Coordinates of C-alpha atoms and ligand atoms in Angstrom, one line a residue:
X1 CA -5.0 28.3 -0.7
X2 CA -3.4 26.9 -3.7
X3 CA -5.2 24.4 -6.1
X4 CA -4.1 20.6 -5.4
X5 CA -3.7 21.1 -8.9
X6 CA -0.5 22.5 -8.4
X7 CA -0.3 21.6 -4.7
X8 CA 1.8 18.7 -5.5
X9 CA 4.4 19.8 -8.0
X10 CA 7.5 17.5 -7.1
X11 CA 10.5 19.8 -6.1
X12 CA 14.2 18.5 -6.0
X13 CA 16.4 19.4 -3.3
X14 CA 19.9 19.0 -3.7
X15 CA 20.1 15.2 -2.5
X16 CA 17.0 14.7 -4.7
X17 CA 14.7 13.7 -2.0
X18 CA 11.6 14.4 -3.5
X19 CA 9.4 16.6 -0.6
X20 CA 5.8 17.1 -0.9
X21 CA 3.2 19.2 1.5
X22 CA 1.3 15.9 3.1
X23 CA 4.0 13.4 2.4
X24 CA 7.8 12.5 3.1
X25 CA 9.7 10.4 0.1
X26 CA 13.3 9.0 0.9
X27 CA 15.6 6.2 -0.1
X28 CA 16.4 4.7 3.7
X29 CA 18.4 1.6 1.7
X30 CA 19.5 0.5 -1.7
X31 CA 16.1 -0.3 -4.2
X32 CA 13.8 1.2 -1.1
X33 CA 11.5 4.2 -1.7
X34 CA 10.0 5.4 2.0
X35 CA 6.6 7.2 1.6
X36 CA 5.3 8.4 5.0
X37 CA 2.1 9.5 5.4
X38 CA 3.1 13.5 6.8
X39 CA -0.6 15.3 7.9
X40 CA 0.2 14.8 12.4
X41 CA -2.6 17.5 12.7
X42 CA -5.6 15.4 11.1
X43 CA -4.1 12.1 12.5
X44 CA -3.3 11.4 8.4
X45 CA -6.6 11.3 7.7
X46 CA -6.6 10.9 3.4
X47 CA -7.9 14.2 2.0
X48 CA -7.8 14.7 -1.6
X49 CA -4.8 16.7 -2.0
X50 CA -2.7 13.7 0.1
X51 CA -3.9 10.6 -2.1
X52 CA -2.9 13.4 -5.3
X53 CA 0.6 13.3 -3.9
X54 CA 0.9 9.8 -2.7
X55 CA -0.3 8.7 -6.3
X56 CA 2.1 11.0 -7.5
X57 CA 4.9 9.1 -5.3
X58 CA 3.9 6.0 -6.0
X59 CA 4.0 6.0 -9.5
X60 CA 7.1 8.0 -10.1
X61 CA 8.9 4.9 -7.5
X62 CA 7.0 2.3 -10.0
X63 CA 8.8 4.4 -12.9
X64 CA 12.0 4.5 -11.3
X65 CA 14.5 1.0 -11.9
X66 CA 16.5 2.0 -9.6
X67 CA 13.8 0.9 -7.0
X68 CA 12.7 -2.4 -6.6
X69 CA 10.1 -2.0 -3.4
X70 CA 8.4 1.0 -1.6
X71 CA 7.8 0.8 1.9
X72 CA 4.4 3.2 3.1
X73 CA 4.2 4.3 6.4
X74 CA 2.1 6.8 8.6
X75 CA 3.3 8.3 12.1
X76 CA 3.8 6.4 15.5
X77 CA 0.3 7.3 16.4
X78 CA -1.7 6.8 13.0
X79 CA -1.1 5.3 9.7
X80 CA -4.1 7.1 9.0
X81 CA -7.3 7.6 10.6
X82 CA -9.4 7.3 7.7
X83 CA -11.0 9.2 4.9
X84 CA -11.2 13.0 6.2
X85 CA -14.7 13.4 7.5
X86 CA -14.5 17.4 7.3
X87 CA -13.6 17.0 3.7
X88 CA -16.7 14.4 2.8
X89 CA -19.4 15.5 5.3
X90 CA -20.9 18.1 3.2
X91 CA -20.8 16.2 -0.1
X92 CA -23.8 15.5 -1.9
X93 CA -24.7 12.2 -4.0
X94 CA -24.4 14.6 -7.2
X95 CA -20.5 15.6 -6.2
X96 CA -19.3 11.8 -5.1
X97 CA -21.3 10.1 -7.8
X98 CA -20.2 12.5 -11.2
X99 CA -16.6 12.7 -9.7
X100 CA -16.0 9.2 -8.9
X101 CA -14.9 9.9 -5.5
X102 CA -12.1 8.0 -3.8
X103 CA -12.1 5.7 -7.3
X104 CA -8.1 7.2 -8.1
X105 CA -7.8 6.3 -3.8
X106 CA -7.0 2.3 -5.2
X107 CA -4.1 3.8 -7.8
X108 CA -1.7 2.2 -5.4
X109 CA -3.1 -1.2 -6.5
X110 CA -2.0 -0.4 -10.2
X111 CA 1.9 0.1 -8.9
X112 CA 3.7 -2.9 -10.7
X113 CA 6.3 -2.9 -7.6
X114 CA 5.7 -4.8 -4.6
X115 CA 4.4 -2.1 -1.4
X116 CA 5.1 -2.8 2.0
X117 CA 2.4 -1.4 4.6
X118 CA 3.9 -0.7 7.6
X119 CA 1.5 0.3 10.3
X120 CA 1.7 1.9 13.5
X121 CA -1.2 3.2 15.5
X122 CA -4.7 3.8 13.9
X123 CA -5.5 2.2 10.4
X124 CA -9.4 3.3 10.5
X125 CA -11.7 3.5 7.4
X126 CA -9.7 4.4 4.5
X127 CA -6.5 3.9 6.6
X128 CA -7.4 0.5 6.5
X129 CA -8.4 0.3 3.0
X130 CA -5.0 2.1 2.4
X131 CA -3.0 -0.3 4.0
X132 CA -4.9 -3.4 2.4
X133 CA -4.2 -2.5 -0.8
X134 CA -0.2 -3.2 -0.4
X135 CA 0.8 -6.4 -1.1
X136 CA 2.1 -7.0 2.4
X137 CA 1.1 -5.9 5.9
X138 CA 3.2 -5.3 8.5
X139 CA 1.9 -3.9 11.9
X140 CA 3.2 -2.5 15.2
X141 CA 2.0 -3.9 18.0
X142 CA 0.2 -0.4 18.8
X143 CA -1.8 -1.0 15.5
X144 CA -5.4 -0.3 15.5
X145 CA -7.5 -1.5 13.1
X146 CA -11.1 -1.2 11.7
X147 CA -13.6 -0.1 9.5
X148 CA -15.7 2.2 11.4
X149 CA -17.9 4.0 8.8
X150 CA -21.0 2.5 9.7
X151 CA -20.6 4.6 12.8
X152 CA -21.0 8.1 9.8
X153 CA -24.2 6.2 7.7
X154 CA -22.1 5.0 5.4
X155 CA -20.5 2.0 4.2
X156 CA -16.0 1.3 3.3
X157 CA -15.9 2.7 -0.2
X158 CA -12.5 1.7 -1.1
X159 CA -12.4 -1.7 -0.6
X160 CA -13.0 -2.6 3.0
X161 CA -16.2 -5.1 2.2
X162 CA -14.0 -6.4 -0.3
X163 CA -10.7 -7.0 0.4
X164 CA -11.2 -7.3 4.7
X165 CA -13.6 -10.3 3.6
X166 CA -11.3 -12.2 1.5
X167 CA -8.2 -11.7 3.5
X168 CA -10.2 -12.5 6.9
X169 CA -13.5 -14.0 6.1
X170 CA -16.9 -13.2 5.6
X171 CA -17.5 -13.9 9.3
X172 CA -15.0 -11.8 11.1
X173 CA -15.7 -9.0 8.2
X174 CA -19.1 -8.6 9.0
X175 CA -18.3 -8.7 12.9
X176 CA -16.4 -5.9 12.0
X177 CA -17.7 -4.1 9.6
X178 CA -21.5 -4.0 10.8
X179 CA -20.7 -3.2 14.5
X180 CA -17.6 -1.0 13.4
X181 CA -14.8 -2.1 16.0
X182 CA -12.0 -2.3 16.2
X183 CA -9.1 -4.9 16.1
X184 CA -5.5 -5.7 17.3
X185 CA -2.2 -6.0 15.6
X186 CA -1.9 -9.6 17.0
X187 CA -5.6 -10.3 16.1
X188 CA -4.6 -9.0 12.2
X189 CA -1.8 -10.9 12.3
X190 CA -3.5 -14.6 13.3
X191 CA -6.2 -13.7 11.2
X192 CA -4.1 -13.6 8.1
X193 CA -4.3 -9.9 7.4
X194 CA -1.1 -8.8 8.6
X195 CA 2.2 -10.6 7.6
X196 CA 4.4 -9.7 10.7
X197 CA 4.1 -8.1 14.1
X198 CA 7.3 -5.9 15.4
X199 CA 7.3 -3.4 18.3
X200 CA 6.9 0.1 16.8
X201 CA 10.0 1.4 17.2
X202 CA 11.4 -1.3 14.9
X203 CA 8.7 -1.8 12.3
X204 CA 9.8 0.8 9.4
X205 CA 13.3 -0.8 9.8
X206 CA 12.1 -4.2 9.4
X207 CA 10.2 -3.1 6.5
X208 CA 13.2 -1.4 4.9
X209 CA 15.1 -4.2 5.1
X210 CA 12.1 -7.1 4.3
X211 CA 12.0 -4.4 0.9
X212 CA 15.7 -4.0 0.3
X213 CA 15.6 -8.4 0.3
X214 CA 13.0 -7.7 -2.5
X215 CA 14.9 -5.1 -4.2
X216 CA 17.9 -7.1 -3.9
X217 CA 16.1 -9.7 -6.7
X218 CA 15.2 -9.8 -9.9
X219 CA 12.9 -7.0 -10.6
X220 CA 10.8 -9.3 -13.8
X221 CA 10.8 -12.2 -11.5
X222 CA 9.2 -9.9 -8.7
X223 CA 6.6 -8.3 -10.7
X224 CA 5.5 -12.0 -12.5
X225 CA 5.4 -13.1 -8.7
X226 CA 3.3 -10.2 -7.6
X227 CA 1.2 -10.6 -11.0
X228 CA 0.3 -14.4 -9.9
X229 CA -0.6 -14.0 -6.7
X230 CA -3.1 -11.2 -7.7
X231 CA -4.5 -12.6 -10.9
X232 CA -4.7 -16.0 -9.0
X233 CA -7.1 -14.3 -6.1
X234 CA -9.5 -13.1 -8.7
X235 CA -10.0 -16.0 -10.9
X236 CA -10.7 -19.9 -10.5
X237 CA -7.6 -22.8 -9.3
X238 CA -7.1 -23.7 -12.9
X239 CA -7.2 -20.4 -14.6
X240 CA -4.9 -18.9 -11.9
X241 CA -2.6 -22.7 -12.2
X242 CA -2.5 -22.2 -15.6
X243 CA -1.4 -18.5 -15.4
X244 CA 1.2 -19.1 -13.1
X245 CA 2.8 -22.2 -15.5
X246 CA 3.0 -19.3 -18.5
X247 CA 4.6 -16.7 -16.7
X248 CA 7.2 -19.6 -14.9
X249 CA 7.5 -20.6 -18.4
X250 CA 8.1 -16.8 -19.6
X251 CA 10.9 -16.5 -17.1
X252 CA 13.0 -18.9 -18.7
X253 CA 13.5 -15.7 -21.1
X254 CA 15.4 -13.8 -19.3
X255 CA 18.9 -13.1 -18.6
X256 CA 17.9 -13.1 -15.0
X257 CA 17.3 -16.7 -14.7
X258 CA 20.4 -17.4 -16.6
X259 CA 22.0 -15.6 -14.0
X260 CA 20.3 -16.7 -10.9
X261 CA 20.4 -20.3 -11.8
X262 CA 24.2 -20.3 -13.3
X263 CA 25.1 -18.2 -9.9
X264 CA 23.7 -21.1 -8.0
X265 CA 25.7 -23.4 -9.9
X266 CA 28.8 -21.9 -9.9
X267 CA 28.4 -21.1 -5.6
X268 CA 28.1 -17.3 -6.2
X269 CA 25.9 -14.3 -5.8
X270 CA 23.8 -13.1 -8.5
X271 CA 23.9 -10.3 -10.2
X272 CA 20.3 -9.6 -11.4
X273 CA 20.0 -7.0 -14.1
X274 CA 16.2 -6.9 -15.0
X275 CA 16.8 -8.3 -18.5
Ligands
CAA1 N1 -11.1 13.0 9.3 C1 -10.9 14.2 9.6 N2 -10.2 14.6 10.7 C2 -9.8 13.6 11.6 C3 -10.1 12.2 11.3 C4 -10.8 12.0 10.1 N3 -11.0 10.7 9.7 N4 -9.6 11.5 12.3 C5 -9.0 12.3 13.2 N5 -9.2 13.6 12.7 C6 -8.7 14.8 13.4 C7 -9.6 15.2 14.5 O1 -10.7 15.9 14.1 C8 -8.7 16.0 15.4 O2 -8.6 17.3 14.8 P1 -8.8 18.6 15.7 O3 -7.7 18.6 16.7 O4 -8.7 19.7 14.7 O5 -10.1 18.5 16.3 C9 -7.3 15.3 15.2 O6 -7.4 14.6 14.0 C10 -7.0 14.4 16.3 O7 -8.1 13.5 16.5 P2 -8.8 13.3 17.9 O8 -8.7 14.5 18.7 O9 -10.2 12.7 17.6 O10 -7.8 12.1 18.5 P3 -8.2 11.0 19.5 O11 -6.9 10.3 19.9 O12 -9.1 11.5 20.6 O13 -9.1 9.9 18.6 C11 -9.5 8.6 16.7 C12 -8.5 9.3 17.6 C13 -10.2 7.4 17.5 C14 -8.8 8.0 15.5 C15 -10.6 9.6 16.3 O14 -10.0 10.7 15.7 C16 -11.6 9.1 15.3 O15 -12.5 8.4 15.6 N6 -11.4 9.5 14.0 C17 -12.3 9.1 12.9 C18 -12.1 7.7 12.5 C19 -13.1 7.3 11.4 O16 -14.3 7.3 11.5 N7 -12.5 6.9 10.2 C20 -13.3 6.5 9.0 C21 -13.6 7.7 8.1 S1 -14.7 7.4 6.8 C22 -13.8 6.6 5.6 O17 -12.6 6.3 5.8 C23 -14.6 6.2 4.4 C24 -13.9 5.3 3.4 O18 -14.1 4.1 3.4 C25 -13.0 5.8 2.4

């Protein structure tokens, strides 16, 4: 078996779709990198040599300007059924503690460009983590969610206590996380975790084309927006206010808003540029 080291090395095919062992990269519309989750056998379940390449995918998309939004997707049946229990199970505290495990599992929450979680079928454990750490959720009406790693003797190591709490509540997070069950699309949706419902068949579309509308805009304006909302979770009202005020303020530097607002005025599309 070769090394993950290597495992990943990007290769160009002719149309310059990037392919990858556990993964799938495409462009399915104008500013849109795909990434589907491609391991059917292990029900996507995140093994080490998958998050290498999906890191690897994600920050090569972040470095690209001809994108503007990624879209990240698993199968019909599983976005990803968590972290892969044959892979951890005969760890020791000596291997996860000196290696930092799962710590590069959050990289996606360094990408600058907005993600889009699309999520059909199971979103367990670090599925759900996974799928948390975009920036929006969107799940098909098969979705299952839930954090079931109390059910192993352990607890969500890559974010679940953390980011299930603050985008459901401390209640319903603890319901969840201490008995391990599950929970619906619908139930994600009304409880503010999930931005969007849509029957599986159509949920990658609709998340192409909700990232192609983000694409489609200035990419500095994006990023600032995307920069707010996160900073403004993590610190107090005012700090987060104040925050948002400088990088409004900021925006006034660039071409883009010339263009945006001067489009308005003159009853025409813009033509952002990034500048
Ligand atoms: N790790 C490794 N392999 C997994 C897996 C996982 N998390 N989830 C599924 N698989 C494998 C199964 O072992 C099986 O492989 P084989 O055919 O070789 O036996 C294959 O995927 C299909 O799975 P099932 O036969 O179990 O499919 P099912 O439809 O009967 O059940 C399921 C689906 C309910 C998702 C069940 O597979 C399951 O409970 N999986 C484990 C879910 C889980 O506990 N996730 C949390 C992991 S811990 C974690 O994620 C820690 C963290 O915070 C980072």
């Amino acid at each position: 078996m070769r090394p993950f080291s290597i495992t990943f090395s990007r290769q160009f095919s002719s149309s310059r779709t990037i392919r990858y062992d556990h993964i799938l990269v495409s462009d399915p519309a104008n500013g849109v990198k795909l990434v589907t989750l491609n391991r059917p056998n292990a029900l996507n379940a995140l093994f080490t040599p998958l998050v290498l390449e999906l890191n690897d995918a994600l920050k090569s998309a972040d470095s690209d300007t001809s994108i503007g939004a990624i879209v990240l997707t698993g199968s019909v049946r599983a976005f990803a059924a968590g972290a892969d229990i044959k892979e951890m199970k005969d760890k020791s505290f000596a291997d996860v503690f000196t290696h930092d495990f799962i710590k590069n599992w959050s990289d996606a929450t360094l990408i600058k460009k907005p993600i889009i979680a699309a999520v059909n079928g199971y979103a367990l454990g670090g599925g759900c983590e996974m799928a948390m750490m975009a920036d929006i959720l969107y799940a098909g009406e098969n979705a299952v969610f839930g954090q079931p790693e109390i059910k192993l003797g352990i607890i969500p190591g890559a974010g679940g206590t953390q980011r299930l709490a603050r985008a459901i509540g401390k209640a319903k997070a603890m319901d969840i996380i201490l008995t391990g069950k599950t929970f619906t699309a619908h139930e994600a949706y009304n409880w503010g975790l999930a931005a969007a419902v849509f029957p599986p068949t159509d949920l990658v579309a609709e998340a192409v084309k909700t990232a192609a509308s983000i694409a489609s805009y200035g990419p500095i304006a994006v990023h600032a927006a995307k920069e707010a909302i996160n900073y403004g979770l993590q610190v107090g009202l005012d700090q987060g206010l104040t925050y948002e005020r400088r990088l409004f303020h900021s925006l006034f530097a660039t071409a883009d808003q010339k263009e945006g607002m001067a489009a308005f005025a003159e009853k025409r599309a813009p033509e952002f540029k990034g500048e």
